[in-house]
Amino acid sequence: MKVIVAGLSKTGTKTMCAALKILDYKVYDNFEHYWFHTKEWMKIMETGGTINMFREMYEDVDAVTDQPACLFWEQILETFPDAKVILTLRDEDSWWKSYKFQLEELNRDVPSKIFNFVPFMYSHRFLKDFCRVGFGLDVSYFLGQVCSTNEMVARMKFRQHNSYVLQNAPKDRLLVYNVTEGWQRLCSFLEKNIPDEPFPHKNVKAKYLTELKRDSEVARNLWLYYKIGVFLVFAIPVLFALYYAF
């Protein structure tokens, strides 16, 4: 583990994930956390984790971004004490606006974009645990809808999280960063050469799931398997009916 991105969701974490991949880091973002370590993260969020658990989960990973790893950056750093910490920040009002818009997009698109894409990953229990641990909120799915959150509580947790990271992360290995700053400060901090390609800009207007299916090989494969499964569910009864009919 070389880089721990401690910024909360909607602070440019998808952009950070893309940028770190361009810099040749092996990155686990929220999709990888849930897909590869579902049981481990459920245990960590409900009863706590251990150094051995984090080491087994991330010993072959270079960087972690987004939820739920951002909430446990301190334990991950304890496990990998040589790692650097990046706190992605943005203006609180724009963060809340983006966070609220993401929830609204999920409310509109859950049936088609989540339950049909990775129904077993974004589970009721996972969402409740993350929102409870991260924001002190009781959020749950109800008939395909993501219930709204309390703005005051979310804003308070946002401030508390950022203040805690600023106060407790080792100052000589902490970068406080806004993704609008581009390559220069990031590459200087990570001691990397500035790439020839433009700095990425991801999850614009809550398009994460669309980008995920396009950019992630694991997600593309899962989407393909799911479409094959759906086809078989409908095709097999039809084939049997045709077979017995004739």
Short mmCIF file of C-alpha atoms in Angstrom, two decimals:
data_model
loop_
_atom_site.label_atom_id
_atom_site.label_comp_id
_atom_site.label_asym_id
_atom_site.label_seq_id
_atom_site.Cartn_x
_atom_site.Cartn_y
_atom_site.Cartn_z
CA MET A 1 0.00 0.00 0.00
CA LYS A 2 1.44 3.30 -1.14
CA VAL A 3 -1.44 5.78 -1.22
CA ILE A 4 -4.53 6.15 0.97
CA VAL A 5 -7.11 8.62 -0.30
CA ALA A 6 -8.97 9.71 2.84
CA GLY A 7 -11.41 12.11 1.17
CA LEU A 8 -15.10 11.29 1.40
CA SER A 9 -17.24 10.34 -1.57
CA LYS A 10 -18.09 13.26 -3.87
CA THR A 11 -14.79 15.04 -3.23
CA GLY A 12 -13.29 13.86 -6.52
CA THR A 13 -12.58 10.28 -5.51
CA LYS A 14 -13.45 8.81 -8.92
CA THR A 15 -11.14 11.35 -10.55
CA MET A 16 -8.41 10.44 -8.05
CA CYS A 17 -8.88 6.75 -8.82
CA ALA A 18 -8.46 7.42 -12.55
CA ALA A 19 -5.44 9.68 -11.98
CA LEU A 20 -3.68 7.12 -9.79
CA LYS A 21 -4.27 4.42 -12.39
CA ILE A 22 -2.70 6.65 -15.03
CA LEU A 23 0.30 6.92 -12.68
CA ASP A 24 0.53 3.09 -12.74
CA TYR A 25 -0.90 2.38 -9.29
CA LYS A 26 -3.10 -0.63 -8.71
CA VAL A 27 -6.17 1.03 -7.20
CA TYR A 28 -9.13 -0.39 -5.29
CA ASP A 29 -12.10 1.98 -5.48
CA ASN A 30 -15.50 1.37 -3.89
CA PHE A 31 -16.47 -1.21 -6.53
CA GLU A 32 -13.36 -3.31 -5.79
CA HIS A 33 -13.81 -2.92 -2.01
CA TYR A 34 -17.32 -4.33 -2.23
CA TRP A 35 -16.69 -6.91 -4.91
CA PHE A 36 -13.50 -8.49 -3.57
CA HIS A 37 -13.92 -7.91 0.18
CA THR A 38 -17.63 -7.91 0.90
CA LYS A 39 -17.46 -10.11 4.00
CA GLU A 40 -14.42 -8.34 5.39
CA TRP A 41 -15.93 -4.86 5.05
CA MET A 42 -19.23 -5.97 6.55
CA LYS A 43 -17.33 -7.20 9.59
CA ILE A 44 -15.17 -4.07 9.78
CA MET A 45 -18.16 -1.72 9.60
CA GLU A 46 -20.15 -3.70 12.15
CA THR A 47 -17.57 -4.89 14.71
CA GLY A 48 -14.19 -3.49 13.65
CA GLY A 49 -11.14 -4.77 11.79
CA THR A 50 -7.60 -5.86 12.61
CA ILE A 51 -4.18 -5.14 11.15
CA ASN A 52 -3.98 -8.70 9.86
CA MET A 53 -7.33 -8.32 8.12
CA PHE A 54 -6.33 -5.09 6.38
CA ARG A 55 -2.96 -6.55 5.42
CA GLU A 56 -4.56 -9.60 3.81
CA MET A 57 -7.06 -7.42 1.95
CA TYR A 58 -4.60 -4.89 0.55
CA GLU A 59 -1.07 -6.33 0.59
CA ASP A 60 -1.04 -6.46 -3.24
CA VAL A 61 -2.85 -3.13 -3.73
CA ASP A 62 -1.05 0.19 -4.27
CA ALA A 63 -3.84 2.65 -3.44
CA VAL A 64 -7.35 2.82 -2.01
CA THR A 65 -10.03 5.42 -2.72
CA ASP A 66 -13.63 6.16 -1.76
CA GLN A 67 -15.97 4.36 0.59
CA PRO A 68 -15.67 2.53 2.87
CA ALA A 69 -11.85 2.71 2.92
CA CYS A 70 -11.86 6.50 3.37
CA LEU A 71 -13.61 6.07 6.73
CA PHE A 72 -10.91 3.66 7.94
CA TRP A 73 -7.86 5.46 6.55
CA GLU A 74 -6.23 5.52 9.98
CA GLN A 75 -6.40 1.75 10.47
CA ILE A 76 -5.14 1.18 6.93
CA LEU A 77 -2.25 3.57 7.61
CA GLU A 78 -1.50 1.72 10.84
CA THR A 79 -1.26 -1.45 8.78
CA PHE A 80 0.89 0.19 6.09
CA PRO A 81 2.78 2.95 7.97
CA ASP A 82 4.87 3.98 4.97
CA ALA A 83 1.83 4.90 2.87
CA LYS A 84 1.05 8.50 1.95
CA VAL A 85 -2.35 10.06 2.70
CA ILE A 86 -4.29 12.32 0.35
CA LEU A 87 -7.25 14.26 1.71
CA THR A 88 -9.40 15.33 -1.23
CA LEU A 89 -11.40 18.42 -0.35
CA ARG A 90 -13.99 20.64 -1.97
CA ASP A 91 -16.25 23.47 -0.86
CA GLU A 92 -18.88 22.16 1.57
CA ASP A 93 -21.83 23.64 -0.29
CA SER A 94 -20.75 22.16 -3.62
CA TRP A 95 -20.03 18.83 -1.87
CA TRP A 96 -23.55 18.71 -0.40
CA LYS A 97 -25.11 19.68 -3.72
CA SER A 98 -23.18 16.90 -5.48
CA TYR A 99 -23.89 14.36 -2.73
CA LYS A 100 -27.61 15.16 -2.79
CA PHE A 101 -27.68 15.01 -6.59
CA GLN A 102 -26.02 11.58 -6.49
CA LEU A 103 -28.74 10.29 -4.18
CA GLU A 104 -31.41 11.78 -6.41
CA GLU A 105 -29.85 10.05 -9.42
CA LEU A 106 -29.83 6.76 -7.53
CA ASN A 107 -33.47 7.27 -6.59
CA ARG A 108 -34.34 7.74 -10.27
CA ASP A 109 -32.12 5.00 -11.63
CA VAL A 110 -31.80 2.29 -8.95
CA PRO A 111 -34.10 -0.21 -10.68
CA SER A 112 -32.30 0.03 -14.03
CA LYS A 113 -28.73 0.93 -13.08
CA ILE A 114 -28.06 -0.77 -9.76
CA PHE A 115 -30.45 -3.60 -9.02
CA ASN A 116 -30.16 -4.76 -12.63
CA PHE A 117 -26.39 -4.30 -12.76
CA VAL A 118 -24.99 -5.51 -9.45
CA PRO A 119 -28.00 -6.38 -7.30
CA PHE A 120 -25.97 -8.43 -4.87
CA MET A 121 -23.29 -5.74 -4.35
CA TYR A 122 -25.27 -2.65 -3.40
CA SER A 123 -27.24 -4.46 -0.75
CA HIS A 124 -29.60 -3.02 1.79
CA ARG A 125 -27.27 -3.97 4.64
CA PHE A 126 -24.17 -2.52 2.97
CA LEU A 127 -25.81 0.85 2.38
CA LYS A 128 -27.22 1.04 5.89
CA ASP A 129 -23.85 0.19 7.47
CA PHE A 130 -21.87 2.70 5.42
CA CYS A 131 -24.31 5.55 6.06
CA ARG A 132 -24.47 4.68 9.75
CA VAL A 133 -20.69 4.56 10.15
CA GLY A 134 -19.87 7.42 7.82
CA PHE A 135 -22.71 9.87 8.35
CA GLY A 136 -24.66 8.72 11.39
CA LEU A 137 -27.72 8.30 9.19
CA ASP A 138 -30.35 5.60 8.90
CA VAL A 139 -30.55 5.25 5.13
CA SER A 140 -32.11 2.26 3.41
CA TYR A 141 -33.62 1.04 0.19
CA PHE A 142 -37.39 0.99 -0.07
CA LEU A 143 -38.98 -0.38 -3.22
CA GLY A 144 -35.97 0.57 -5.30
CA GLN A 145 -35.55 4.01 -3.74
CA VAL A 146 -32.67 5.37 -1.67
CA CYS A 147 -34.26 7.26 1.19
CA SER A 148 -33.07 10.85 1.52
CA THR A 149 -30.50 11.92 4.10
CA ASN A 150 -30.49 14.63 6.74
CA GLU A 151 -28.53 17.60 5.37
CA MET A 152 -27.48 18.97 8.75
CA VAL A 153 -26.11 15.63 9.94
CA ALA A 154 -24.34 14.96 6.63
CA ARG A 155 -22.67 18.38 6.67
CA MET A 156 -21.57 17.90 10.28
CA LYS A 157 -20.02 14.52 9.50
CA PHE A 158 -18.29 16.02 6.46
CA ARG A 159 -16.63 18.67 8.65
CA GLN A 160 -15.76 16.21 11.40
CA HIS A 161 -14.14 13.76 9.02
CA ASN A 162 -12.01 16.39 7.29
CA SER A 163 -10.95 17.98 10.59
CA TYR A 164 -9.96 14.61 12.03
CA VAL A 165 -7.79 13.74 9.04
CA LEU A 166 -6.10 17.16 9.13
CA GLN A 167 -5.36 16.82 12.83
CA ASN A 168 -4.23 13.19 12.91
CA ALA A 169 -2.59 12.29 9.61
CA PRO A 170 1.23 12.55 9.65
CA LYS A 171 2.00 16.03 8.31
CA ASP A 172 5.07 14.91 6.35
CA ARG A 173 3.00 12.34 4.42
CA LEU A 174 -0.26 14.26 3.97
CA LEU A 175 -1.41 16.07 0.85
CA VAL A 176 -4.51 18.26 1.15
CA TYR A 177 -5.71 18.37 -2.41
CA ASN A 178 -8.46 19.56 -4.71
CA VAL A 179 -8.71 17.63 -7.98
CA THR A 180 -9.08 20.90 -9.89
CA GLU A 181 -5.35 21.47 -9.19
CA GLY A 182 -4.39 18.85 -11.77
CA TRP A 183 -1.14 16.93 -12.06
CA GLN A 184 1.53 19.25 -10.66
CA ARG A 185 1.03 19.02 -6.87
CA LEU A 186 -0.16 15.42 -7.02
CA CYS A 187 2.85 14.18 -8.99
CA SER A 188 5.25 16.22 -6.87
CA PHE A 189 3.81 14.68 -3.69
CA LEU A 190 3.95 11.15 -5.11
CA GLU A 191 7.36 11.73 -6.73
CA LYS A 192 6.01 10.81 -10.15
CA ASN A 193 6.61 12.33 -13.56
CA ILE A 194 3.70 14.34 -14.95
CA PRO A 195 1.91 12.23 -17.60
CA ASP A 196 1.53 13.47 -21.16
CA GLU A 197 -2.24 12.99 -21.05
CA PRO A 198 -4.79 15.43 -19.57
CA PHE A 199 -5.84 15.13 -15.96
CA PRO A 200 -9.03 13.00 -15.78
CA HIS A 201 -12.46 14.21 -14.74
CA LYS A 202 -14.79 11.41 -13.63
CA ASN A 203 -18.30 10.93 -12.24
CA VAL A 204 -19.50 14.22 -13.69
CA LYS A 205 -23.19 14.70 -12.82
CA ALA A 206 -23.34 11.31 -11.04
CA LYS A 207 -22.46 9.24 -14.12
CA TYR A 208 -20.43 6.78 -12.05
CA LEU A 209 -22.27 3.60 -13.03
CA THR A 210 -22.10 4.43 -16.73
CA GLU A 211 -18.35 5.08 -16.44
CA LEU A 212 -17.87 1.97 -14.32
CA LYS A 213 -19.28 -0.33 -16.99
CA ARG A 214 -17.11 1.40 -19.58
CA ASP A 215 -13.79 1.63 -17.68
CA SER A 216 -13.67 -1.38 -15.32
CA GLU A 217 -12.85 -4.78 -16.80
CA VAL A 218 -14.39 -6.52 -13.77
CA ALA A 219 -17.58 -4.47 -14.13
CA ARG A 220 -17.78 -5.11 -17.89
CA ASN A 221 -17.46 -8.84 -17.34
CA LEU A 222 -20.11 -8.80 -14.62
CA TRP A 223 -22.43 -6.80 -16.86
CA LEU A 224 -21.92 -9.33 -19.66
CA TYR A 225 -22.57 -12.27 -17.34
CA TYR A 226 -25.68 -10.57 -16.04
CA LYS A 227 -27.08 -9.97 -19.52
CA ILE A 228 -26.37 -13.61 -20.42
CA GLY A 229 -28.14 -14.70 -17.23
CA VAL A 230 -31.18 -12.53 -17.93
CA PHE A 231 -31.33 -13.87 -21.50
CA LEU A 232 -31.21 -17.47 -20.27
CA VAL A 233 -33.90 -16.86 -17.65
CA PHE A 234 -36.29 -15.79 -20.40
CA ALA A 235 -34.97 -17.96 -23.24
CA ILE A 236 -34.96 -21.36 -21.54
CA PRO A 237 -38.72 -21.44 -20.71
CA VAL A 238 -39.49 -20.28 -24.25
CA LEU A 239 -37.29 -23.02 -25.75
CA PHE A 240 -38.91 -25.67 -23.55
CA ALA A 241 -42.37 -24.44 -24.52
CA LEU A 242 -41.48 -24.54 -28.20
CA TYR A 243 -39.93 -27.98 -27.83
CA TYR A 244 -43.01 -29.52 -26.20
CA ALA A 245 -45.38 -27.60 -28.47
CA PHE A 246 -43.89 -29.20 -31.56
#
